[in-house]
Amino acid sequence: MNLSFFDQFSSPSLLGIPLILIATTFPALLLSSQNNRWITSRMSTLQLWLINLITKQLMIPLDKKGHKWAMILTSLMIFLLLTNLLGLLPYTFTPTTQLSMNLALALPLWLATLLTGLRNQPSISLGHLLPEGTPTPLIPALILIETTSLLICPLALGVRLTANLTAGHLLIQLISTATVVLISTMPAISLLTFLILFLLTMLEVAVAMIQAYVFVLLLSLYLQENI
């Protein structure tokens, strides 16, 4: 019984072929393609408005040099948003509950921001490892501590997203199982648990959107520190 709760986090496969690639590319199929028509559909208008809103919010903490990253950050935000929300549907697989995938997203982008800082302002970037006015005996220890905290950043990004989504999915499955089990013996308690399940689902929808935004926002803050 305990193992079945975690079966939802295993990568699906068909005839031994993993289907995670389909799960990651499916959100892109939901986006309508742009055309040259003057009059577009309501869905295209809503999609364009949402993309503009996300781009403006992500570019607020960045100066003009960081606006070159607008397409990357916006695309990542939309991908995480759609993937997290689609994962709340029944009998679906959420790729962002896999720590390996989240680290594969966080590590290259964090490394790109770090290399950007080392290329554009190497002295300032390296100066973050040693605060000004540090006593001489503490210099080796502080450099080691600051380097460790710097290297933990991509790990924190991946673990934060994985932990929040995994905890939410487990809670939904536990409460939904309790609702089904109690419906024949204690209908009143089952109705109460169903109400809790509905409220928890609404909360998880908000968590899915917030975690996607926080993931990309922290990347933009890392970028701002290095440009």
Coordinates of N, CA and C in Angstrom, one line a residue, residues 35-217:
N35 N 0.0 33.3 -36.4 CA -0.2 33.5 -37.8 C -0.2 34.9 -38.2
N36 N -0.3 35.2 -39.4 CA -0.2 36.6 -39.9 C -1.6 37.3 -40.1
R37 N -2.6 36.7 -39.5 CA -4.0 37.2 -39.7 C -4.1 38.4 -38.7
W38 N -4.9 39.4 -39.2 CA -5.1 40.6 -38.4 C -6.1 40.3 -37.2
I39 N -7.0 39.4 -37.5 CA -8.0 39.0 -36.5 C -7.7 37.6 -36.0
T40 N -7.3 37.5 -34.8 CA -7.0 36.2 -34.2 C -8.1 35.7 -33.3
S41 N -8.0 34.4 -32.9 CA -9.0 33.8 -32.0 C -8.8 34.3 -30.6
R42 N -9.8 34.1 -29.8 CA -9.7 34.5 -28.4 C -8.6 33.8 -27.7
M43 N -8.4 32.5 -28.0 CA -7.3 31.7 -27.4 C -6.0 32.3 -27.7
S44 N -5.8 32.7 -28.9 CA -4.5 33.3 -29.3 C -4.3 34.7 -28.6
T45 N -5.4 35.5 -28.5 CA -5.3 36.7 -27.8 C -5.0 36.5 -26.3
L46 N -5.6 35.6 -25.7 CA -5.4 35.3 -24.3 C -3.9 34.8 -24.1
Q47 N -3.5 33.9 -25.0 CA -2.1 33.4 -24.9 C -1.1 34.5 -25.0
L48 N -1.3 35.4 -26.0 CA -0.4 36.5 -26.2 C -0.4 37.5 -24.9
W49 N -1.5 37.7 -24.4 CA -1.6 38.6 -23.2 C -0.9 37.9 -22.0
L50 N -1.1 36.6 -21.8 CA -0.4 35.9 -20.8 C 1.1 35.9 -20.9
I51 N 1.6 35.7 -22.1 CA 3.0 35.7 -22.4 C 3.6 37.1 -22.1
N52 N 2.9 38.2 -22.5 CA 3.4 39.5 -22.3 C 3.4 39.8 -20.8
L53 N 2.4 39.3 -20.0 CA 2.3 39.6 -18.6 C 3.5 38.9 -17.9
I54 N 3.7 37.6 -18.3 CA 4.8 36.9 -17.7 C 6.2 37.5 -17.9
T55 N 6.3 38.0 -19.2 CA 7.6 38.6 -19.6 C 7.9 39.9 -18.8
K56 N 6.8 40.7 -18.6 CA 7.0 41.9 -17.9 C 7.3 41.6 -16.4
Q57 N 6.7 40.6 -15.8 CA 7.0 40.3 -14.4 C 8.4 39.8 -14.2
L58 N 8.9 39.0 -15.2 CA 10.2 38.5 -15.0 C 11.3 39.5 -15.3
M59 N 11.0 40.5 -16.1 CA 12.0 41.5 -16.5 C 12.1 42.6 -15.5
I60 N 11.2 42.7 -14.5 CA 11.2 43.8 -13.5 C 12.5 43.8 -12.8
P61 N 13.0 42.7 -12.2 CA 14.3 42.8 -11.5 C 15.5 42.9 -12.3
L62 N 15.4 42.9 -13.6 CA 16.6 42.9 -14.5 C 16.7 44.3 -15.2
D63 N 18.0 44.6 -15.5 CA 18.2 45.8 -16.2 C 18.2 45.5 -17.7
K64 N 18.6 46.4 -18.6 CA 18.5 46.2 -20.0 C 19.4 45.1 -20.5
K65 N 20.5 44.9 -19.8 CA 21.4 43.8 -20.3 C 20.8 42.4 -20.1
G66 N 20.0 42.3 -19.1 CA 19.3 41.0 -18.8 C 18.1 40.8 -19.7
H67 N 17.7 41.7 -20.4 CA 16.5 41.5 -21.3 C 16.8 40.6 -22.4
K68 N 18.1 40.3 -22.7 CA 18.4 39.3 -23.7 C 18.0 37.9 -23.3
W69 N 17.7 37.7 -22.0 CA 17.3 36.4 -21.5 C 15.8 36.3 -21.5
A70 N 15.1 37.2 -22.0 CA 13.6 37.3 -21.9 C 13.0 36.0 -22.5
M71 N 13.4 35.6 -23.7 CA 12.8 34.5 -24.3 C 13.1 33.2 -23.6
I72 N 14.3 33.0 -23.1 CA 14.7 31.8 -22.3 C 13.8 31.7 -21.0
L73 N 13.8 32.8 -20.3 CA 13.1 32.8 -19.0 C 11.6 32.6 -19.2
T74 N 11.0 33.3 -20.2 CA 9.6 33.2 -20.4 C 9.2 31.8 -20.9
S75 N 10.0 31.2 -21.8 CA 9.7 29.9 -22.2 C 9.8 28.9 -21.1
L76 N 10.8 29.0 -20.2 CA 10.9 28.1 -19.1 C 9.7 28.3 -18.1
M77 N 9.3 29.5 -17.9 CA 8.2 29.8 -17.1 C 6.9 29.1 -17.6
I78 N 6.6 29.3 -18.9 CA 5.4 28.7 -19.5 C 5.5 27.2 -19.5
F79 N 6.7 26.6 -19.7 CA 6.9 25.2 -19.7 C 6.6 24.6 -18.3
L80 N 7.2 25.2 -17.3 CA 7.0 24.8 -15.9 C 5.5 24.9 -15.5
L81 N 4.9 26.0 -15.9 CA 3.5 26.3 -15.5 C 2.6 25.3 -16.1
L82 N 2.7 25.0 -17.4 CA 1.8 24.0 -18.0 C 2.1 22.6 -17.5
T83 N 3.4 22.3 -17.3 CA 3.7 20.9 -16.8 C 3.2 20.7 -15.4
N84 N 3.3 21.7 -14.5 CA 2.8 21.5 -13.2 C 1.3 21.4 -13.1
L85 N 0.6 22.2 -13.9 CA -0.9 22.2 -13.9 C -1.4 20.9 -14.6
L86 N -0.8 20.5 -15.7 CA -1.3 19.3 -16.3 C -1.0 18.1 -15.4
G87 N 0.0 18.1 -14.5 CA 0.3 17.0 -13.6 C -0.8 16.9 -12.5
L88 N -1.7 17.9 -12.3 CA -2.7 17.7 -11.3 C -3.9 17.0 -11.9
L89 N -4.0 16.7 -13.2 CA -5.1 16.0 -13.7 C -5.0 14.5 -13.3
P90 N -6.1 13.8 -13.2 CA -6.0 12.4 -12.8 C -5.3 11.5 -13.9
Y91 N -4.6 10.5 -13.5 CA -3.9 9.6 -14.3 C -2.9 10.2 -15.2
T92 N -2.2 11.2 -14.8 CA -1.2 11.9 -15.5 C 0.1 11.8 -14.8
F93 N 1.2 12.0 -15.5 CA 2.5 12.0 -15.0 C 3.1 13.4 -15.0
T94 N 3.7 13.8 -13.8 CA 4.3 15.1 -13.7 C 5.8 15.0 -13.8
P95 N 6.4 15.5 -14.9 CA 7.9 15.4 -15.1 C 8.6 16.2 -14.0
T96 N 8.0 17.3 -13.6 CA 8.7 18.2 -12.6 C 8.8 17.6 -11.2
T97 N 8.2 16.4 -11.0 CA 8.4 15.8 -9.7 C 9.7 15.0 -9.7
Q98 N 10.4 14.9 -10.8 CA 11.6 14.2 -10.9 C 12.8 15.1 -10.6
L99 N 13.6 14.8 -9.6 CA 14.7 15.7 -9.2 C 15.7 15.8 -10.3
S100 N 15.9 14.7 -11.0 CA 16.9 14.7 -12.1 C 16.5 15.7 -13.2
M101 N 15.2 15.8 -13.5 CA 14.8 16.7 -14.5 C 14.9 18.2 -14.0
N102 N 14.5 18.4 -12.8 CA 14.6 19.8 -12.3 C 16.1 20.3 -12.2
L103 N 17.0 19.3 -11.8 CA 18.4 19.7 -11.8 C 18.9 19.9 -13.2
A104 N 18.4 19.2 -14.1 CA 18.8 19.4 -15.5 C 18.4 20.7 -16.1
L105 N 17.3 21.3 -15.5 CA 16.9 22.6 -15.9 C 17.7 23.7 -15.1
A106 N 17.9 23.4 -13.8 CA 18.5 24.5 -13.0 C 20.0 24.6 -13.2
L107 N 20.7 23.5 -13.2 CA 22.1 23.5 -13.3 C 22.7 24.3 -14.5
P108 N 22.3 24.0 -15.7 CA 22.8 24.7 -16.9 C 22.5 26.2 -16.9
L109 N 21.3 26.5 -16.5 CA 20.9 28.0 -16.5 C 21.7 28.7 -15.4
W110 N 21.8 28.1 -14.2 CA 22.6 28.7 -13.1 C 24.0 28.9 -13.6
L111 N 24.6 27.9 -14.2 CA 26.0 27.9 -14.6 C 26.1 29.0 -15.7
A112 N 25.1 29.2 -16.5 CA 25.2 30.2 -17.6 C 25.2 31.6 -16.9
T113 N 24.4 31.8 -15.9 CA 24.5 33.1 -15.2 C 25.8 33.3 -14.5
L114 N 26.4 32.3 -13.9 CA 27.7 32.4 -13.3 C 28.8 32.7 -14.3
L115 N 28.8 32.0 -15.4 CA 29.8 32.3 -16.4 C 29.7 33.7 -17.0
T116 N 28.4 34.1 -17.1 CA 28.2 35.5 -17.6 C 28.8 36.5 -16.7
G117 N 28.7 36.3 -15.4 CA 29.3 37.2 -14.4 C 30.8 37.2 -14.4
L118 N 31.3 36.0 -14.6 CA 32.8 35.8 -14.6 C 33.4 36.4 -15.9
R119 N 32.6 36.5 -16.9 CA 33.1 37.0 -18.2 C 33.0 38.6 -18.2
N120 N 31.9 39.1 -17.7 CA 31.6 40.5 -17.8 C 32.2 41.3 -16.6
Q121 N 32.2 40.7 -15.4 CA 32.7 41.4 -14.2 C 33.4 40.4 -13.3
P122 N 34.6 39.9 -13.7 CA 35.2 38.8 -12.9 C 35.6 39.3 -11.5
S123 N 36.1 40.5 -11.3 CA 36.5 40.9 -10.0 C 35.3 41.0 -9.1
I124 N 34.2 41.6 -9.6 CA 33.0 41.7 -8.7 C 32.4 40.3 -8.4
S125 N 32.4 39.4 -9.4 CA 31.8 38.1 -9.1 C 32.7 37.3 -8.1
L126 N 34.0 37.4 -8.3 CA 34.8 36.7 -7.3 C 34.8 37.4 -5.9
G127 N 34.5 38.8 -5.9 CA 34.5 39.5 -4.7 C 33.4 39.1 -3.8
H128 N 32.3 38.4 -4.3 CA 31.2 38.0 -3.5 C 31.7 36.8 -2.6
L129 N 32.7 36.2 -2.9 CA 33.2 35.1 -2.1 C 33.9 35.5 -0.9
L130 N 34.3 36.8 -0.8 CA 35.0 37.3 0.3 C 34.5 38.7 0.7
P131 N 33.6 38.8 1.7 CA 33.1 40.1 2.1 C 34.2 41.1 2.5
E132 N 33.9 42.4 2.2 CA 34.9 43.4 2.5 C 35.0 43.6 4.1
G133 N 36.3 43.7 4.5 CA 36.5 43.9 5.9 C 36.6 42.6 6.7
T134 N 36.8 41.5 6.0 CA 36.9 40.2 6.7 C 38.3 40.1 7.4
P135 N 38.3 39.7 8.7 CA 39.6 39.5 9.4 C 40.4 38.4 8.6
T136 N 41.7 38.6 8.7 CA 42.6 37.7 7.9 C 42.5 36.2 8.4
P137 N 42.4 35.9 9.6 CA 42.3 34.5 10.0 C 41.0 33.8 9.5
L138 N 39.9 34.6 9.2 CA 38.7 34.0 8.8 C 38.6 33.9 7.3
I139 N 39.5 34.4 6.5 CA 39.4 34.4 5.1 C 39.3 33.0 4.5
P140 N 40.1 32.1 4.8 CA 39.9 30.7 4.2 C 38.6 30.1 4.5
A141 N 38.1 30.3 5.8 CA 36.8 29.7 6.1 C 35.7 30.3 5.4
L142 N 35.7 31.7 5.3 CA 34.6 32.4 4.6 C 34.6 32.1 3.1
I143 N 35.8 32.0 2.5 CA 35.8 31.6 1.1 C 35.2 30.2 0.9
L144 N 35.5 29.3 1.8 CA 34.9 27.9 1.7 C 33.4 28.0 1.9
I145 N 32.9 28.7 2.9 CA 31.5 28.8 3.1 C 30.8 29.5 2.0
E146 N 31.3 30.6 1.5 CA 30.6 31.3 0.4 C 30.6 30.4 -0.9
T147 N 31.7 29.7 -1.2 CA 31.7 28.8 -2.3 C 30.7 27.7 -2.2
T148 N 30.6 27.1 -1.0 CA 29.6 26.1 -0.8 C 28.2 26.6 -1.0
S149 N 27.9 27.8 -0.4 CA 26.6 28.3 -0.6 C 26.3 28.7 -2.1
L150 N 27.3 29.0 -2.8 CA 27.1 29.3 -4.2 C 26.8 28.1 -5.0
L151 N 27.5 27.0 -4.7 CA 27.3 25.7 -5.4 C 26.0 25.1 -5.0
I152 N 25.4 25.4 -3.9 CA 24.2 24.8 -3.5 C 23.0 25.4 -4.2
C153 N 23.2 26.6 -4.8 CA 22.0 27.3 -5.4 C 21.2 26.4 -6.4
P154 N 21.9 25.8 -7.4 CA 21.1 25.0 -8.3 C 20.4 23.8 -7.7
L155 N 21.1 23.2 -6.7 CA 20.5 22.1 -5.9 C 19.3 22.6 -5.2
A156 N 19.3 23.8 -4.6 CA 18.2 24.3 -3.9 C 17.0 24.6 -4.8
L157 N 17.3 25.0 -6.0 CA 16.2 25.3 -7.0 C 15.5 24.0 -7.4
G158 N 16.3 22.9 -7.6 CA 15.7 21.7 -8.0 C 14.9 21.0 -6.9
V159 N 15.5 21.0 -5.7 CA 14.9 20.3 -4.6 C 13.6 21.1 -4.1
R160 N 13.6 22.4 -4.2 CA 12.4 23.2 -3.8 C 11.3 22.8 -4.7
L161 N 11.5 22.8 -6.0 CA 10.4 22.5 -6.9 C 9.9 21.0 -6.8
T162 N 10.9 20.1 -6.6 CA 10.5 18.7 -6.5 C 9.8 18.4 -5.2
A163 N 10.2 19.0 -4.1 CA 9.6 18.7 -2.8 C 8.2 19.2 -2.7
N164 N 8.0 20.5 -3.2 CA 6.7 21.0 -3.1 C 5.7 20.3 -3.9
L165 N 6.0 19.9 -5.1 CA 5.1 19.2 -6.0 C 4.9 17.8 -5.5
T166 N 5.9 17.1 -5.0 CA 5.8 15.8 -4.5 C 4.9 15.7 -3.3
A167 N 5.1 16.6 -2.4 CA 4.3 16.7 -1.2 C 2.8 16.9 -1.5
G168 N 2.5 17.8 -2.4 CA 1.2 18.1 -2.8 C 0.5 16.9 -3.5
H169 N 1.2 16.2 -4.3 CA 0.6 15.0 -5.0 C 0.3 13.9 -4.0
L170 N 1.2 13.7 -3.0 CA 1.0 12.7 -2.0 C -0.2 13.0 -1.1
L171 N -0.3 14.3 -0.7 CA -1.5 14.7 0.1 C -2.8 14.5 -0.7
I172 N -2.8 14.8 -1.9 CA -4.0 14.6 -2.7 C -4.4 13.1 -2.8
Q173 N -3.4 12.3 -3.1 CA -3.7 10.9 -3.2 C -4.1 10.3 -1.8
L174 N -3.5 10.7 -0.7 CA -3.9 10.2 0.6 C -5.3 10.6 0.9
I175 N -5.7 11.8 0.7 CA -7.0 12.3 1.0 C -8.1 11.7 0.1
S176 N -7.7 11.6 -1.2 CA -8.7 11.0 -2.1 C -8.9 9.5 -1.8
T177 N -7.8 8.8 -1.4 CA -8.0 7.4 -1.0 C -8.9 7.3 0.3
A178 N -8.7 8.2 1.2 CA -9.6 8.2 2.4 C -11.0 8.5 2.0
T179 N -11.2 9.3 1.1 CA -12.6 9.7 0.6 C -13.3 8.5 0.0
V180 N -12.6 7.7 -0.8 CA -13.2 6.5 -1.4 C -13.4 5.4 -0.4
V181 N -12.5 5.2 0.5 CA -12.6 4.1 1.5 C -13.8 4.4 2.5
L182 N -14.0 5.7 2.9 CA -15.0 6.0 3.9 C -16.4 6.2 3.3
I183 N -16.5 6.2 2.0 CA -17.8 6.6 1.4 C -18.9 5.5 1.7
S184 N -18.5 4.3 1.9 CA -19.5 3.2 2.2 C -19.7 3.0 3.7
T185 N -18.8 3.4 4.5 CA -19.0 3.2 6.0 C -19.4 4.5 6.7
M186 N -18.8 5.6 6.4 CA -19.1 6.8 7.1 C -19.2 7.9 6.0
P187 N -20.4 8.0 5.4 CA -20.6 9.0 4.3 C -20.4 10.4 4.8
A188 N -20.7 10.8 6.0 CA -20.5 12.2 6.5 C -19.1 12.5 6.5
I189 N -18.3 11.6 7.1 CA -16.8 11.9 7.1 C -16.2 11.9 5.7
S190 N -16.8 11.0 4.8 CA -16.3 11.0 3.5 C -16.6 12.3 2.8
L191 N -17.8 12.9 3.0 CA -18.1 14.2 2.5 C -17.2 15.3 3.0
L192 N -16.8 15.2 4.2 CA -15.9 16.2 4.8 C -14.5 16.1 4.2
T193 N -14.1 14.8 4.0 CA -12.7 14.7 3.4 C -12.8 15.1 1.9
F194 N -13.9 14.9 1.2 CA -14.0 15.4 -0.2 C -13.9 16.9 -0.2
L195 N -14.5 17.6 0.8 CA -14.4 19.0 0.8 C -13.0 19.5 1.0
I196 N -12.3 18.7 1.9 CA -10.9 19.0 2.2 C -10.1 18.8 0.9
L197 N -10.4 17.7 0.2 CA -9.7 17.4 -1.1 C -9.9 18.5 -2.1
F198 N -11.1 19.0 -2.2 CA -11.4 20.1 -3.1 C -10.6 21.3 -2.8
L199 N -10.5 21.7 -1.5 CA -9.8 22.9 -1.1 C -8.3 22.6 -1.3
L200 N -7.8 21.4 -1.1 CA -6.4 21.1 -1.3 C -6.0 21.1 -2.7
T201 N -6.9 20.7 -3.6 CA -6.7 20.8 -5.0 C -6.5 22.2 -5.5
M202 N -7.4 23.1 -5.0 CA -7.3 24.5 -5.3 C -6.0 25.1 -4.8
L203 N -5.6 24.6 -3.6 CA -4.3 25.1 -3.1 C -3.1 24.6 -4.0
E204 N -3.2 23.4 -4.4 CA -2.1 22.8 -5.3 C -2.1 23.5 -6.6
V205 N -3.2 23.9 -7.1 CA -3.2 24.7 -8.4 C -2.4 26.0 -8.2
A206 N -2.6 26.7 -7.0 CA -1.8 27.9 -6.7 C -0.4 27.6 -6.5
V207 N -0.1 26.4 -5.8 CA 1.3 26.1 -5.6 C 2.0 25.8 -6.9
A208 N 1.3 25.1 -7.8 CA 1.9 24.8 -9.1 C 2.3 26.1 -9.8
M209 N 1.5 27.1 -9.8 CA 1.8 28.3 -10.5 C 2.9 29.1 -9.7
I210 N 2.8 29.1 -8.4 CA 3.8 29.9 -7.6 C 5.2 29.3 -7.7
Q211 N 5.3 27.9 -7.7 CA 6.6 27.3 -7.7 C 7.2 27.5 -9.1
A212 N 6.4 27.5 -10.2 CA 7.0 27.8 -11.5 C 7.5 29.2 -11.5
Y213 N 6.8 30.2 -10.9 CA 7.2 31.6 -10.9 C 8.5 31.7 -10.0
V214 N 8.5 31.1 -8.9 CA 9.6 31.2 -8.0 C 10.9 30.6 -8.6
F215 N 10.8 29.5 -9.3 CA 11.9 28.9 -9.9 C 12.6 29.9 -10.9
V216 N 11.8 30.5 -11.8 CA 12.3 31.4 -12.8 C 12.7 32.7 -12.2
L217 N 12.0 33.1 -11.2 CA 12.3 34.4 -10.5 C 13.7 34.3 -9.9

